[in-house]
Amino acid sequence: EADIYQTPRYLVIGTGKKITLECSQTMGHDKMYWYQQDPGMELHLIHYSYGVNSTEKGDLSSESTVSRIRTEHFPLTLESARPSHTSQYLCASRGQGRYNSPLHFGNGTRLTVT
Amino acid sequence: QKEVEQNSGPLSVPEGAIASLNCTYSDRGSQSFFWYRQYSGKSPELIMSIYSNGDKEDGRFTAQLNKASQYVSLLIRDSQPSDSATYLCAVNLYSGGYQKVTFGIGTKLQVIP
């Protein structure tokens, strides 16, 4: 079972602040993903990475950015938070070399921008 | 057309009954399909993966795949109140040189005691 960790679990922050949502996994997975999900709504892929120094934007346009300097770490950054960024952010990873393996999710970060 | 389509429900079934959840997908080349369960406020957790046509059983859960009809379903036998959750269908799609997992909106299941 994949171990994937997200911090913080909850974050309330004011408009204009810079924030970084942390995501780490201990399974050596090369593929990592960020999804955004509003309450009662579907998951939308906002970023993904297929390895170190590889990042791509997902299907849903997002003002956030990501980096992948280490295999185990895939942080998401918002340079200037706005109320429209209020949502749940879910990080996931899948096995190396196993294209068909399922995603394993972290516990998520619930972000509220006031 | 959405890449993965599900009826959002809610689907209400009495305790002990069979719950049937359905999903269709648009990409004929898709090879991998997943069912996740998501409780309110929690992250999705994997129930089953299915890759070949036919049925795959795991305890009270049976996933069914029909690639010709681009249809995947999940049956939950002997439904329990603890099964009340949103069930997400996910499909591995090949797009722009990468493989991505796309989710349906999810079907909300309510098991009535």
PDB file of C-alpha atoms in Angstrom, chain A residues 9-10 33 35 37 40-43 45 48 50 54 56-59 88 90 94 99-108 110, chain B residues 2-4 31-32 34 36 38 40-46 49 51 88 92 95-106:
ATOM      1  CA  ARG A   9      -4.772  19.013   6.375  1.00  0.00           C
ATOM      2  CA  TYR A  10      -6.584  22.311   6.759  1.00  0.00           C
ATOM      3  CA  TYR A  33      -0.711  14.082  -9.566  1.00  0.00           C
ATOM      4  CA  TYR A  35      -6.434  17.009  -8.263  1.00  0.00           C
ATOM      5  CA  GLN A  37     -12.248  18.934  -5.855  1.00  0.00           C
ATOM      6  CA  GLY A  40     -19.949  17.487  -3.995  1.00  0.00           C
ATOM      7  CA  MET A  41     -18.198  17.957  -7.306  1.00  0.00           C
ATOM      8  CA  GLU A  42     -15.908  15.854  -9.460  1.00  0.00           C
ATOM      9  CA  LEU A  43     -12.135  15.640  -9.261  1.00  0.00           C
ATOM     10  CA  LEU A  45      -6.626  17.056 -12.684  1.00  0.00           C
ATOM     11  CA  TYR A  48       0.968  15.881 -13.034  1.00  0.00           C
ATOM     12  CA  TYR A  50       6.172  11.655 -14.650  1.00  0.00           C
ATOM     13  CA  SER A  54       8.944  16.723 -15.399  1.00  0.00           C
ATOM     14  CA  GLU A  56       2.629  19.156 -16.958  1.00  0.00           C
ATOM     15  CA  LYS A  57      -0.597  21.072 -16.603  1.00  0.00           C
ATOM     16  CA  GLY A  58      -3.748  19.033 -16.295  1.00  0.00           C
ATOM     17  CA  ASP A  59      -7.219  19.354 -17.735  1.00  0.00           C
ATOM     18  CA  GLN A  88      -9.887  20.578  -1.519  1.00  0.00           C
ATOM     19  CA  LEU A  90      -5.723  15.949  -3.398  1.00  0.00           C
ATOM     20  CA  ARG A  94       1.079   5.568  -8.938  1.00  0.00           C
ATOM     21  CA  TYR A  99       1.164   2.415 -16.382  1.00  0.00           C
ATOM     22  CA  ASN A 100      -1.992   0.617 -15.498  1.00  0.00           C
ATOM     23  CA  SER A 101      -1.659   0.774 -11.741  1.00  0.00           C
ATOM     24  CA  PRO A 102      -4.299   2.683  -9.779  1.00  0.00           C
ATOM     25  CA  LEU A 103      -3.781   6.000  -8.070  1.00  0.00           C
ATOM     26  CA  HIS A 104      -3.199   6.147  -4.351  1.00  0.00           C
ATOM     27  CA  PHE A 105      -4.374   9.334  -2.657  1.00  0.00           C
ATOM     28  CA  GLY A 106      -3.178  11.346   0.275  1.00  0.00           C
ATOM     29  CA  ASN A 107      -5.644  12.675   2.844  1.00  0.00           C
ATOM     30  CA  GLY A 108      -6.003  15.995   1.075  1.00  0.00           C
ATOM     31  CA  ARG A 110      -8.762  21.681   2.524  1.00  0.00           C
TER      32      ARG A 110
ATOM     33  CA  LYS B   2     -17.533  13.825 -21.151  1.00  0.00           C
ATOM     34  CA  GLU B   3     -14.660  11.363 -21.079  1.00  0.00           C
ATOM     35  CA  VAL B   4     -16.183   9.456 -18.146  1.00  0.00           C
ATOM     36  CA  GLN B  31      -7.272  -0.324 -20.993  1.00  0.00           C
ATOM     37  CA  SER B  32      -7.520   0.292 -17.261  1.00  0.00           C
ATOM     38  CA  PHE B  34     -10.911   1.714 -11.429  1.00  0.00           C
ATOM     39  CA  TYR B  36     -13.071   4.335  -5.866  1.00  0.00           C
ATOM     40  CA  GLN B  38     -15.237   8.469  -1.301  1.00  0.00           C
ATOM     41  CA  SER B  40     -17.884  12.925   2.540  1.00  0.00           C
ATOM     42  CA  GLY B  41     -14.865  15.088   3.317  1.00  0.00           C
ATOM     43  CA  LYS B  42     -12.404  12.241   2.751  1.00  0.00           C
ATOM     44  CA  SER B  43     -10.094  11.302  -0.088  1.00  0.00           C
ATOM     45  CA  PRO B  44     -10.963   8.535  -2.570  1.00  0.00           C
ATOM     46  CA  GLU B  45      -9.985   4.991  -1.652  1.00  0.00           C
ATOM     47  CA  LEU B  46      -9.521   2.240  -4.229  1.00  0.00           C
ATOM     48  CA  SER B  49      -9.189  -2.314 -10.618  1.00  0.00           C
ATOM     49  CA  TYR B  51      -8.445  -4.504 -17.030  1.00  0.00           C
ATOM     50  CA  LEU B  88     -16.149   7.225  -8.475  1.00  0.00           C
ATOM     51  CA  ASN B  92      -6.856   5.533 -17.605  1.00  0.00           C
ATOM     52  CA  SER B  95      -3.694  11.937 -24.055  1.00  0.00           C
ATOM     53  CA  GLY B  96      -0.905  14.087 -25.454  1.00  0.00           C
ATOM     54  CA  GLY B  97       1.749  11.453 -24.953  1.00  0.00           C
ATOM     55  CA  TYR B  98       0.846  10.828 -21.337  1.00  0.00           C
ATOM     56  CA  GLN B  99      -1.426   8.490 -19.486  1.00  0.00           C
ATOM     57  CA  LYS B 100      -3.816  10.197 -17.103  1.00  0.00           C
ATOM     58  CA  VAL B 101      -6.568   8.969 -14.852  1.00  0.00           C
ATOM     59  CA  THR B 102      -9.864  10.775 -15.419  1.00  0.00           C
ATOM     60  CA  PHE B 103     -12.743  10.540 -12.966  1.00  0.00           C
ATOM     61  CA  GLY B 104     -16.473  10.614 -13.428  1.00  0.00           C
ATOM     62  CA  ILE B 105     -18.597  12.891 -11.267  1.00  0.00           C
ATOM     63  CA  GLY B 106     -19.410   9.967  -8.968  1.00  0.00           C
TER      64      GLY B 106
END
